[in-house]
Coordinates of C-alpha atoms in Angstrom, one line a residue:
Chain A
X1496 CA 0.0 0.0 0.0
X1497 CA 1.2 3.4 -1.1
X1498 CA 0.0 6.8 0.1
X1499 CA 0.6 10.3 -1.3
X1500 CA -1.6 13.7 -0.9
X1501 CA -2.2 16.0 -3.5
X1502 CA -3.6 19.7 -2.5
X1503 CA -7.2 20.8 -2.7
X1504 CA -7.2 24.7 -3.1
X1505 CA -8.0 26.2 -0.2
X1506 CA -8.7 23.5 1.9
X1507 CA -7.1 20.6 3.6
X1508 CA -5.2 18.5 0.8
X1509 CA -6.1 15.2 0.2
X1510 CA -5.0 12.0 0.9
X1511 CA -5.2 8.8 -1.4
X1512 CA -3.9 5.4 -0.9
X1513 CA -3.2 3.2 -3.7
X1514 CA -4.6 -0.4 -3.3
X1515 CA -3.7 -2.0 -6.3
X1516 CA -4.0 -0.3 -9.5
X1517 CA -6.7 2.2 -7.9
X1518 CA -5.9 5.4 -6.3
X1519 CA -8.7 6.0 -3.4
X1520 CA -9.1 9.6 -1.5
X1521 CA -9.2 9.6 2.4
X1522 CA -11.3 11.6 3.4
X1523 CA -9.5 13.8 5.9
X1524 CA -10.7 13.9 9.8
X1525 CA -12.3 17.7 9.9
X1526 CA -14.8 15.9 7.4
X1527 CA -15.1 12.7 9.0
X1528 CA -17.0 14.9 11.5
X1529 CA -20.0 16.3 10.2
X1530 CA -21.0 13.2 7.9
X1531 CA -24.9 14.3 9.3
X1532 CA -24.7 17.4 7.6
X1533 CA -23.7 16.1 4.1
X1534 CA -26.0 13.4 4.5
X1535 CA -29.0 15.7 5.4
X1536 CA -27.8 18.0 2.9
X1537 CA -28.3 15.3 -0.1
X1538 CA -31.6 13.9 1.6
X1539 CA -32.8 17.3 2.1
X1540 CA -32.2 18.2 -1.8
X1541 CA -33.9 14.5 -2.9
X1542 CA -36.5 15.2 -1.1
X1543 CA -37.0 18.6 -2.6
X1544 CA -36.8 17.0 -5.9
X1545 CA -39.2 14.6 -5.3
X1546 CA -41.9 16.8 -3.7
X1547 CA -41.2 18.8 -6.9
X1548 CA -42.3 16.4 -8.9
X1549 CA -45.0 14.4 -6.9
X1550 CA -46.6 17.4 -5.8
X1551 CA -47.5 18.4 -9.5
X1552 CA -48.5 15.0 -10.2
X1553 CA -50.6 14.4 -7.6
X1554 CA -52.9 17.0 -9.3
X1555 CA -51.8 16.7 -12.9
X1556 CA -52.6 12.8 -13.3
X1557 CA -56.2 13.3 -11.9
X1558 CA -56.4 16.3 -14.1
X1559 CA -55.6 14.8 -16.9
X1560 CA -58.2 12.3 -16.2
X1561 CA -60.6 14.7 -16.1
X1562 CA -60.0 16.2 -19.1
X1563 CA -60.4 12.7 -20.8
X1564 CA -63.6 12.0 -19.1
X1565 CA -65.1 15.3 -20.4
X1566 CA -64.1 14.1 -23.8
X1567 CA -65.6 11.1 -23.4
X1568 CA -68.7 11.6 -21.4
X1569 CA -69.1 15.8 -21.3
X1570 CA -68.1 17.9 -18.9
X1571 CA -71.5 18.4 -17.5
X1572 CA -73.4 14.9 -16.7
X1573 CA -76.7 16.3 -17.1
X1574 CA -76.1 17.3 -20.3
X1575 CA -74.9 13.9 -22.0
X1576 CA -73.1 15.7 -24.7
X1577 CA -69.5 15.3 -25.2
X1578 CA -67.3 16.0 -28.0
X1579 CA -67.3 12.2 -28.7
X1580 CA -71.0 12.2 -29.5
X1581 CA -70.3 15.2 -31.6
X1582 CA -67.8 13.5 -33.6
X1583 CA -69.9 10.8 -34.1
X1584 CA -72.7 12.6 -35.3
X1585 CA -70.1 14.3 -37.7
X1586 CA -68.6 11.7 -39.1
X1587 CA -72.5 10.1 -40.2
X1588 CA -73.4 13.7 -41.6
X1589 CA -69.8 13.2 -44.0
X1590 CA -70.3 9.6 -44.7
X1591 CA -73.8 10.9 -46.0
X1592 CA -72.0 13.9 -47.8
X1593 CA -69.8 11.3 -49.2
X1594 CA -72.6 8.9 -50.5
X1595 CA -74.5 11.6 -51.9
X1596 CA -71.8 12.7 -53.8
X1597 CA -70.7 9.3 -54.7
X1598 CA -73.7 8.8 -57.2
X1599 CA -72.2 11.6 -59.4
X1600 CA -68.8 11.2 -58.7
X1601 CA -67.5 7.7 -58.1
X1602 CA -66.2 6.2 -54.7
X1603 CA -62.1 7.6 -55.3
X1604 CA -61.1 10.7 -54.6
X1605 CA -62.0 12.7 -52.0
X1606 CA -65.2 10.8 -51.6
X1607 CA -63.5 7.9 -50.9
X1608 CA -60.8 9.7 -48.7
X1609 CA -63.7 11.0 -46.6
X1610 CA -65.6 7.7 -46.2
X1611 CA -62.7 6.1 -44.8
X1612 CA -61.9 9.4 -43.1
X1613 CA -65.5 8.9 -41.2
X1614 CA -65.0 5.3 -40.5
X1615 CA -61.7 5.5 -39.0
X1616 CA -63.4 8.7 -36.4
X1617 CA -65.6 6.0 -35.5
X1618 CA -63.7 3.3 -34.9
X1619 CA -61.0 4.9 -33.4
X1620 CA -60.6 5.1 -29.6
X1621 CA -57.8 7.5 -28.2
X1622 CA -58.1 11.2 -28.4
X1623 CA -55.2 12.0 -30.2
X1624 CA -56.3 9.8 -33.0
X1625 CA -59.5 10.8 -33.2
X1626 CA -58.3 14.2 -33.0
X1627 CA -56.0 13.8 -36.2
X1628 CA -59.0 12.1 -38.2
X1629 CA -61.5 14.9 -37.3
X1630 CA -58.9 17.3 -38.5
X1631 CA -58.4 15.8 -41.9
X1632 CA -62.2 15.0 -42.0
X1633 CA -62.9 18.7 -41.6
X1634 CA -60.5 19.3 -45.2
X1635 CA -61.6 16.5 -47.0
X1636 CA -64.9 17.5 -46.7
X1637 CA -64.2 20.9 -47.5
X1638 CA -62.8 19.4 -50.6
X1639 CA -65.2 17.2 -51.1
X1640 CA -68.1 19.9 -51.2
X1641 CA -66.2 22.5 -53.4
X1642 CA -65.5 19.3 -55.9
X1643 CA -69.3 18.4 -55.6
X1644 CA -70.7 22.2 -55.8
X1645 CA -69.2 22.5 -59.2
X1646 CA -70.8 19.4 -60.8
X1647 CA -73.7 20.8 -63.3
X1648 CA -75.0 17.3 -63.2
X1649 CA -76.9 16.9 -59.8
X1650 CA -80.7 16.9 -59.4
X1651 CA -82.2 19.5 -56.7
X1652 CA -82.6 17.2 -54.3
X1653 CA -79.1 15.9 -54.4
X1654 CA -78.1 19.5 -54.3
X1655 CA -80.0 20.0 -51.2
X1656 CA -79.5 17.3 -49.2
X1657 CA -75.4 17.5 -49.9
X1658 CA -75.9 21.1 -48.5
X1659 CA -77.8 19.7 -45.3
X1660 CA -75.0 17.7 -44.7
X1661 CA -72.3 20.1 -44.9
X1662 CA -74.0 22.8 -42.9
X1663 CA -74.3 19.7 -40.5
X1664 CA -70.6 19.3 -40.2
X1665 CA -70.1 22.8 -40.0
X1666 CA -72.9 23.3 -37.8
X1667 CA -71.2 20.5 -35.4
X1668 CA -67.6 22.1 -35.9
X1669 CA -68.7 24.8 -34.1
X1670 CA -70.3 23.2 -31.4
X1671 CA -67.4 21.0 -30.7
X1672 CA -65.5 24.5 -30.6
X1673 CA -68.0 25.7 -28.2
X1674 CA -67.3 22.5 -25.9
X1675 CA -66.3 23.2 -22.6
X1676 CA -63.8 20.1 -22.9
X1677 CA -61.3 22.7 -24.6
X1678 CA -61.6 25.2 -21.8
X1679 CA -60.6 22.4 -19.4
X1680 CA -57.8 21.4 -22.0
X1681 CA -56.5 24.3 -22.3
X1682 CA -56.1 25.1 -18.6
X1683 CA -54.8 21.7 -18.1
X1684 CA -51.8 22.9 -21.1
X1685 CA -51.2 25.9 -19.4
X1686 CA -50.4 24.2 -16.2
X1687 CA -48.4 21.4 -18.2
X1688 CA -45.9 23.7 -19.3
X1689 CA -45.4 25.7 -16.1
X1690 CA -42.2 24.5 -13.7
X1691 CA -42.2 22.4 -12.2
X1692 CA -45.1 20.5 -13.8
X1693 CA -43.5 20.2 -17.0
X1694 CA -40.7 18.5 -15.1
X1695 CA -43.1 16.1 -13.8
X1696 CA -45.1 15.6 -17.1
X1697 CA -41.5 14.8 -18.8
X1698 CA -40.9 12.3 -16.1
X1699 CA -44.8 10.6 -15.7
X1700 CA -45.0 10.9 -19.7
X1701 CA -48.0 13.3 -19.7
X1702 CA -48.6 15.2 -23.0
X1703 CA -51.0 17.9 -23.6
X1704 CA -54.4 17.6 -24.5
X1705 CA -55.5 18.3 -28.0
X1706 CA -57.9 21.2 -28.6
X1707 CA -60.4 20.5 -30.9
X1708 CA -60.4 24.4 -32.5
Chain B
X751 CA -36.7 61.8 -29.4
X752 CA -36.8 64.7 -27.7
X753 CA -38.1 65.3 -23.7
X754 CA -40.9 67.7 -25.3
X755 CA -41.8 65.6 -27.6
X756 CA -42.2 62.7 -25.2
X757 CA -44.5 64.9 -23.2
X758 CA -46.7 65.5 -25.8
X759 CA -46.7 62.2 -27.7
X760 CA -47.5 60.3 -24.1
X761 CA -50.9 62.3 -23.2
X762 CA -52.2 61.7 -26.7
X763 CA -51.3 58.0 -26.7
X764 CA -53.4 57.9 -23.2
X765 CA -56.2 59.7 -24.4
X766 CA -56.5 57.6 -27.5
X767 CA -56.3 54.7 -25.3
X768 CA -59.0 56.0 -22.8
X769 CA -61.0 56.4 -25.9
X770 CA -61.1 53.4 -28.0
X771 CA -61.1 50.9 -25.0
X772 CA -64.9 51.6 -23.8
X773 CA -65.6 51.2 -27.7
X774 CA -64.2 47.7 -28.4
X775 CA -65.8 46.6 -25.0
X776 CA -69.4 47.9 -25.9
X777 CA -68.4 46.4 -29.5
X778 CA -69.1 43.2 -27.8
X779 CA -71.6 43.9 -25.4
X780 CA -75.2 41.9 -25.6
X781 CA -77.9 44.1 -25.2
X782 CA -80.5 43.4 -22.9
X783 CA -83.3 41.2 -23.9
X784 CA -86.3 42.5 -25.7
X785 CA -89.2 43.3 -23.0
X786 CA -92.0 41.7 -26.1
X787 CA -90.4 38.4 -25.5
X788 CA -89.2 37.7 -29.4
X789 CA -88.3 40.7 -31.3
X790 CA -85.2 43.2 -31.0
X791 CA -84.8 45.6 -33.9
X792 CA -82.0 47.6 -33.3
X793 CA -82.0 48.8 -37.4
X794 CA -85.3 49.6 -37.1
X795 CA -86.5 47.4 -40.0
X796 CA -89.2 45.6 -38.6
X797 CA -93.0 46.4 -39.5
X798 CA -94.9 46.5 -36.5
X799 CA -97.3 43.5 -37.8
X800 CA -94.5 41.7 -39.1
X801 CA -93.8 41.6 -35.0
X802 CA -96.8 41.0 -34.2
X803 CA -97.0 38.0 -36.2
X804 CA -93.4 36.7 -35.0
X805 CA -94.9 37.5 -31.2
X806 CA -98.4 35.3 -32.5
X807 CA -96.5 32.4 -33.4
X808 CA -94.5 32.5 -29.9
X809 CA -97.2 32.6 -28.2
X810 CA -98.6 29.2 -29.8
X811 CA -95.0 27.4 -29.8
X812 CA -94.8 28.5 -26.0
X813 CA -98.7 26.7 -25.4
X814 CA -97.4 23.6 -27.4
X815 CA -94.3 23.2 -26.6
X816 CA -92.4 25.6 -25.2
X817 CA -90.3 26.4 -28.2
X818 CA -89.7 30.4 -28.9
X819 CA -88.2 31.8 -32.1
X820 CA -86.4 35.2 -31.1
X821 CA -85.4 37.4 -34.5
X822 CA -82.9 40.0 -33.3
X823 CA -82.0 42.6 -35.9
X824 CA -78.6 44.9 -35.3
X825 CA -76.9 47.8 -37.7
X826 CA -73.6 46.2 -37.0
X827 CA -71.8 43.7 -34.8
X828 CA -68.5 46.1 -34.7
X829 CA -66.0 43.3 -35.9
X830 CA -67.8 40.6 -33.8
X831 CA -67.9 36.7 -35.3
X832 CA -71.8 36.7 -36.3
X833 CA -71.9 32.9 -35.3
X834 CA -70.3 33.7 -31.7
X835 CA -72.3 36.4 -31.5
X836 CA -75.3 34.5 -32.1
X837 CA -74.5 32.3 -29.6
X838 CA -73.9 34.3 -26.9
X839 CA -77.4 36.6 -27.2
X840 CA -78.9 33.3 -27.4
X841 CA -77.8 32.3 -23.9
X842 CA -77.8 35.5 -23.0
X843 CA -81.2 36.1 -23.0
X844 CA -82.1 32.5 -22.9
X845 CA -83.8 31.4 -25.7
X846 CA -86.9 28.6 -25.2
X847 CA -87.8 26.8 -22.8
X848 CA -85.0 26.2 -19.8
X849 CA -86.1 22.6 -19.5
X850 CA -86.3 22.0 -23.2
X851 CA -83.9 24.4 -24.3
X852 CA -85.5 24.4 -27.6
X853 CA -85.7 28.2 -28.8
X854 CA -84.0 29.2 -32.2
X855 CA -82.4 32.7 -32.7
X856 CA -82.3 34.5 -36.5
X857 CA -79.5 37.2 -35.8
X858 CA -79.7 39.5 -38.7
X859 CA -76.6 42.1 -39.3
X860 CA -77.5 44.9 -41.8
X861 CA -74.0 46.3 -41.7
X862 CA -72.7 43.3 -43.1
X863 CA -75.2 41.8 -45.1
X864 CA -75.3 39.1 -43.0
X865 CA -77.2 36.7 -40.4
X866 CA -76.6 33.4 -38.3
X867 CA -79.5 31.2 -37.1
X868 CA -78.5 29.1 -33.7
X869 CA -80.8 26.4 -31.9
X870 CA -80.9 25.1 -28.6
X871 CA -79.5 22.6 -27.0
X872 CA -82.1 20.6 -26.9
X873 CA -83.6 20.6 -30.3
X874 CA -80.5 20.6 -32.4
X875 CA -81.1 16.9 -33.3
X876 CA -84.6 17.7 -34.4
X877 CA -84.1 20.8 -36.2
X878 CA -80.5 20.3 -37.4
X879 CA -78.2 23.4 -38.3
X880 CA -78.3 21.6 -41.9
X881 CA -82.1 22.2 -42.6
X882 CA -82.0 25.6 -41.0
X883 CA -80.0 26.3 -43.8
X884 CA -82.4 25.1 -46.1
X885 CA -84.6 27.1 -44.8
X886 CA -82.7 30.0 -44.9
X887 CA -81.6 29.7 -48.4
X888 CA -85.3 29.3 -49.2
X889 CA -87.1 31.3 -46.8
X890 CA -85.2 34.5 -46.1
X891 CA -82.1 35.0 -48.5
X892 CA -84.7 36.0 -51.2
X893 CA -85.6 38.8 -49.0
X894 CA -82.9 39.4 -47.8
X895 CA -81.0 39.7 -50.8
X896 CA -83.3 42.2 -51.3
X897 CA -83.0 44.0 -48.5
X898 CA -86.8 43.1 -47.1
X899 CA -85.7 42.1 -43.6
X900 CA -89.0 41.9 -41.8
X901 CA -91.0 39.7 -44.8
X902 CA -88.1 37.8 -44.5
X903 CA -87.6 37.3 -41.0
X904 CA -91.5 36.4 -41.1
X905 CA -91.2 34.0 -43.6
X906 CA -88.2 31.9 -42.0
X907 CA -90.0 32.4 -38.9
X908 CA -93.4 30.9 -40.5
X909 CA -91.3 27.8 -42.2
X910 CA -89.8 27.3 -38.6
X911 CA -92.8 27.3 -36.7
X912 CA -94.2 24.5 -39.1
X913 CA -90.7 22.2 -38.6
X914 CA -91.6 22.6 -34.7
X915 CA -95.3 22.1 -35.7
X916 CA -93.8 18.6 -36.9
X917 CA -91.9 17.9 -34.4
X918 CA -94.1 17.8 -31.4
X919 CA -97.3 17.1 -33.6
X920 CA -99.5 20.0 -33.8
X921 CA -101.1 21.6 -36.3
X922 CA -99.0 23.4 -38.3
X923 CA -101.4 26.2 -39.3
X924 CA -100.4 29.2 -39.3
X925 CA -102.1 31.5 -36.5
X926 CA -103.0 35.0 -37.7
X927 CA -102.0 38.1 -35.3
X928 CA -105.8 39.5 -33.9
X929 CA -106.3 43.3 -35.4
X930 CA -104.3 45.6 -33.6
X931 CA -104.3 49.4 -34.0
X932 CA -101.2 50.0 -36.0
X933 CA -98.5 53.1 -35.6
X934 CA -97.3 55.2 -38.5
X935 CA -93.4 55.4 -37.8
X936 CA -92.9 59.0 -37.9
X937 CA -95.5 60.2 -35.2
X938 CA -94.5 60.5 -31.9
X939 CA -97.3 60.1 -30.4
X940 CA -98.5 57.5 -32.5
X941 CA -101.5 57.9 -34.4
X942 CA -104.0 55.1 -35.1
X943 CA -103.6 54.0 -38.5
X944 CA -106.8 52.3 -39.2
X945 CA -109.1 50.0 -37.1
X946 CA -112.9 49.3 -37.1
X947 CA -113.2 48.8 -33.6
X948 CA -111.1 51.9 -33.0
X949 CA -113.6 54.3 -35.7
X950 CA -116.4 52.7 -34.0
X951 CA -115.1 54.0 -30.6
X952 CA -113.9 57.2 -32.6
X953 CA -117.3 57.9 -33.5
X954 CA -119.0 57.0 -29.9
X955 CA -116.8 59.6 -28.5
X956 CA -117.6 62.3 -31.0
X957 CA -121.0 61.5 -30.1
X958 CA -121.1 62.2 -26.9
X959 CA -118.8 64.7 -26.8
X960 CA -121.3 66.5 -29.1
X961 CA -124.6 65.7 -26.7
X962 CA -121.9 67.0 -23.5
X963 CA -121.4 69.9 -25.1
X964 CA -125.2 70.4 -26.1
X965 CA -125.9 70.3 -22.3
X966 CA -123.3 72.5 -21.4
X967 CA -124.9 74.9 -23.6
X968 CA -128.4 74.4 -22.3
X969 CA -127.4 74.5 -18.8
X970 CA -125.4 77.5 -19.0
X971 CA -128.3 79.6 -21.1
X972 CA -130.7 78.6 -18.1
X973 CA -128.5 79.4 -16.0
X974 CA -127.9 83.4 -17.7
X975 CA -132.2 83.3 -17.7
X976 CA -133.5 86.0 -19.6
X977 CA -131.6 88.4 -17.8
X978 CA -127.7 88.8 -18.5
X979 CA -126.9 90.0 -14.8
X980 CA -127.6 86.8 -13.1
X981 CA -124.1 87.0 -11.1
X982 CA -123.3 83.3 -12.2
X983 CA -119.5 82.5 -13.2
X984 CA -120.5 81.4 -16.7
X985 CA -121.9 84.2 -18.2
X986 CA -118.0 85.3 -18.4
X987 CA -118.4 82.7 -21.2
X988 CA -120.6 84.3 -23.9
X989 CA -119.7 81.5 -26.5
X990 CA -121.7 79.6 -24.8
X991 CA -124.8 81.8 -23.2
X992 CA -125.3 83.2 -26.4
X993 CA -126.3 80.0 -28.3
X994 CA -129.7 79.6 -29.9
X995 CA -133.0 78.9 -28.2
X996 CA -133.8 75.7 -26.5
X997 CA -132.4 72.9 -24.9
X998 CA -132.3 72.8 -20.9
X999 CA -133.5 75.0 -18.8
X1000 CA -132.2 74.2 -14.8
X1001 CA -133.0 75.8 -12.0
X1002 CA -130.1 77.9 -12.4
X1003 CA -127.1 78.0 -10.6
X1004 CA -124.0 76.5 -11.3
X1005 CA -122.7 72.7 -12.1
X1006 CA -123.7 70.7 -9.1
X1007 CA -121.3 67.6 -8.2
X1008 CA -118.4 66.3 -10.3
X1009 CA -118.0 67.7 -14.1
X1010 CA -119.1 65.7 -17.0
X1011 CA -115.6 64.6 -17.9
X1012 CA -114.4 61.9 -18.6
X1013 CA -113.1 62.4 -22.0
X1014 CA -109.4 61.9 -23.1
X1015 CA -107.9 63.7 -25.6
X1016 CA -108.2 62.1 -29.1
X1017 CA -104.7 60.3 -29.0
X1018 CA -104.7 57.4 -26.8
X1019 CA -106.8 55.1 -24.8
X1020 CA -107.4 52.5 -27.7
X1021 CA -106.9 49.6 -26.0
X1022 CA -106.7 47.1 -28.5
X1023 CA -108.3 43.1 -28.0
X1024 CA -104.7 42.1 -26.8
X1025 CA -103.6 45.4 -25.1
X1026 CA -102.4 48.9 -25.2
X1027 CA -99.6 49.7 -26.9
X1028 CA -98.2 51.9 -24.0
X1029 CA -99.4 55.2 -23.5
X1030 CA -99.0 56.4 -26.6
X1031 CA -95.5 56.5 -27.1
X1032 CA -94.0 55.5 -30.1
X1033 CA -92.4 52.3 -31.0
X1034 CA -89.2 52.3 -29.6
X1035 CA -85.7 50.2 -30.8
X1036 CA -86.2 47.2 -30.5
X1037 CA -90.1 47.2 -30.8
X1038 CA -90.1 47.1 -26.9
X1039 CA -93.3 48.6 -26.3
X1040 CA -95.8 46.2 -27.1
X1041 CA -97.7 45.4 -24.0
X1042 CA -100.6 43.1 -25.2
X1043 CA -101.5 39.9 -23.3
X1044 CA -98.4 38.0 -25.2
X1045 CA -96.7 35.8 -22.8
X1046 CA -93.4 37.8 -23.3
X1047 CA -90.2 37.2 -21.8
X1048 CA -87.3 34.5 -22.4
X1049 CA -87.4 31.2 -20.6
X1050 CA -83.7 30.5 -20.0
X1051 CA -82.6 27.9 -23.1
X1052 CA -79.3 27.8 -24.3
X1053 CA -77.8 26.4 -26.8
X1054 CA -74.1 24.9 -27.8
X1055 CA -73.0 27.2 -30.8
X1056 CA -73.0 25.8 -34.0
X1057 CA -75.8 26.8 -36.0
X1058 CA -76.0 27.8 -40.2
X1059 CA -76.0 31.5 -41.6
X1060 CA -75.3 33.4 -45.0
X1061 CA -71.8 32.9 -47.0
X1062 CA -70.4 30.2 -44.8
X1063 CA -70.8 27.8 -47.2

């Protein structure tokens, strides 16, 4: 066993003993004394950390939760109207869009894009995936009724009833706007990205809601 | 930038600012709910038996089933989304029934050439924002279009009224506002414009007025006697003791108990089969001062946006 010291500025230099090929420090005697204090020092800062990010997530998690359920089931019980039913009822007033239209113009193109569009708003089951399908929905069908509304070929009644549907969609755009699931999702963001929630939304893998706007 | 220059540049920039932020917040303000229960006409567009009918047809919907169809007419909406806007004087002033929430709103905008219908809550599966605007398209745009905002409104409101007449299953008749005494715009105090019931009572009045004044003259010629220097007050009134021969003859003396009043002045005081129209004071924005036995008033609905209008599509 080999010793030698080497100096640490300002302070007491250090000692290290060489066991083998390793060099190890000894820690000299006026800091072999207050151990406690280091000790408490590093608990004290882990549990800083910690209450830093459980303390957001205690709220966040349920939060989040709530947001979901208001998606899902409404925001107010009593009502029984939720973006979900509104995005159901969407989807059916395009897939009628599209059918109508289909008589004149095929099943490709954009009526085809929004029929599968529709279907996939139906069948899909997470938020952000419905939210992406409504969003194209909303432009297909756009397309899809300035493609249609140029056709010279279409009876009155086909006319109309393609119209109906439309307004429908953009009738029910605007109430899903309206729905008081994007307040609660946008209060939810703006707590998200505040420190040290977003610390705590990094580390429980939280992301922010979509607004349907 | 100079320290003088500052000191005038900074006042002004306050003062503009002072200015213009009470007008964006009224831009956006709701204005209170129309007293009649249905119609505000801020433009001043609506005939006053196009209102009528619109109140009529409220009146039915709110026996059948609580349904209400407001029309609201503004000059402008200063900037303001017509569809938002819509939506928030709907719950604003609570359009339909609370518990149904089935009330529809036609929000015209004469400023912009434009107008939103909304529904509520509660009947937006039954009358959908896409047959609304079928209705719209057929029902008001030709008006509208050319510039005929009250036939218009009454037409849309007529083709509504028969969608709720489906709906809950009545008949889907059109009811027919009673005879009302109607004001010429333009006259303050708000002349009758014609009315059989009202020339009838016209002509009572004359009438009487006529035999009132007959006595008068009788009573104050017995009371002169033969001789001028009977000492009583109406003699200052030679008009009247120098009329022609006849008529009463008291016991002389003056009037004995109360005057035979009772007579208004000609304006006034035709209370029509559904009410007064207030006093005779001219129709006020909004059409507020209809009194008449409607039901009146807003029952609370509200409604979730969406909703079909003009040029959207």
């Amino acid at each position: 066993m080999k010793s030698n010291t080497k100096t640490k500025s300002g302070t007491e230099p250090l000692r290290f003993v060489k066991v083998g090929d390793t060099s190890l420090a000894v820690i000299p005697e006026s800091e072999k004394k207050n151990p406690p204090a280091a000790v408490g020092a590093v608990i004290m800062a882990a549990m800083i950390a910690l209450s830093l990010i459980a303390g957001p997530a205690r709220w966040l998690i349920p939060e989040r939760s709530r947001v979901s359920k208001a998606f899902y089931d409404g925001s107010k019980v009593s009502d029984g109207v939720s973006i979900n039913d509104d995005l159901v009822r969407l989807s059916d007033s395009a897939y009628n869009m599209a059918a109508l239209a289909e008589q004149t113009l095929g099943d490709g193109g954009n009526v085809g894009e929004v029929k599968r569009l529709a279907y996939e708003l139906n069948e899909d089951g997470t938020i952000s995936a419905k939210f992406a399908d409504y969003t194209e929905l909303k432009y297909a069908s756009s397309r899809l009724y300035s493609e249609i509304s140029e056709q010279t070929g279409l009876s009155e009644t086909q006319s109309r009833l393609i119209k109906q549907c439309y307004s429908d969609i953009q009738s029910r755009a605007l109430t899903i706007e309206n729905n008081e699931y994007n307040g609660l999702a946008e209060k939810y963001n703006g707590r998200l990205t505040r420190f040290p929630a977003s610390i705590a939304g990094w580390l429980f893998g939280l992301k922010e809601a979509e607004l349907f706007k | 930038m100079t320290r003088k220059a500052l000191r005038f540049i900074l006042p002004v920039l306050i003062l503009i600012t002072a200015i213009l932020s009470p007008l964006s917040s009224f831009a956006y303000k709701v204005p209170a709910a129309p007293k009649n229960g249905g119609v505000y006409d801020d433009a001043g567009v609506m005939d006053a038996a196009d209102i009528e009918h619109i109140l009529t047809l409220n009146d039915r919907l709110d026996d059948y089933c609580g349904g209400q169809i407001a029309v609201a007419v503004f000059t402008g909406l200063g900037g303001a989304d017509i569809a938002t806007y819509a939506n928030d004087v709907f719950n604003e002033w609570g359009v339909g029934s609370k518990t149904k929430n089935n009330g529809v709103l036609l929000l015209m905008s004469i400023a912009d050439a434009d107008y939103w219908v909304v529904q509520g809550k509660g009947i937006e599966d039954d009358i959908t924002s896409g047959e609304l605007s079928l209705i719209l398209d057929d029902e008001l745009e030709p008006y509208f279009a050319k510039e005929e905002y009250s036939k218009g409104a009454v037409s849309f409101a007529d083709a509504v009224y028969q969608r709720y007449a489906s709906v809950y299953g009545f008949s889907s008749s059109i009811p027919q506002a009673e005879p009302q005494v109607q004001y010429i715009e333009g006259y303050g105090g708000g002349l009758p414009k014609f009315s059989f019931s009202g020339l009838l009572r016209f002509a009572l009045y004359v009438f009487l007025l006529y035999l009132a004044v007959r006595m008068i003259a009788s009573l104050l010629r017995s009371c002169c006697g033969d001789d001028d220097g009977c000492g009583c007050w109406s003699c200052c009134l030679p008009m009247l003791c120098c009329g022609g021969d006849g008529g009463y003859r008291g016991s002389g003396g003056g009037w004995r108990g109360p005057p035979p009043g009772g007579f208004g002045g000609t304006r006034g005081g035709f209370g029509g089969t559904r009410g007064s129209f207030g006093g005779g004071v001219g129709r006020t924005s909004g059409g507020s001062s209809f009194g008449g036995s409607h039901h009146g008033g807003f029952g609370g609905g509200s409604s979730r946006g969406g909703g079909a209008g003009r040029g959207r599509h």
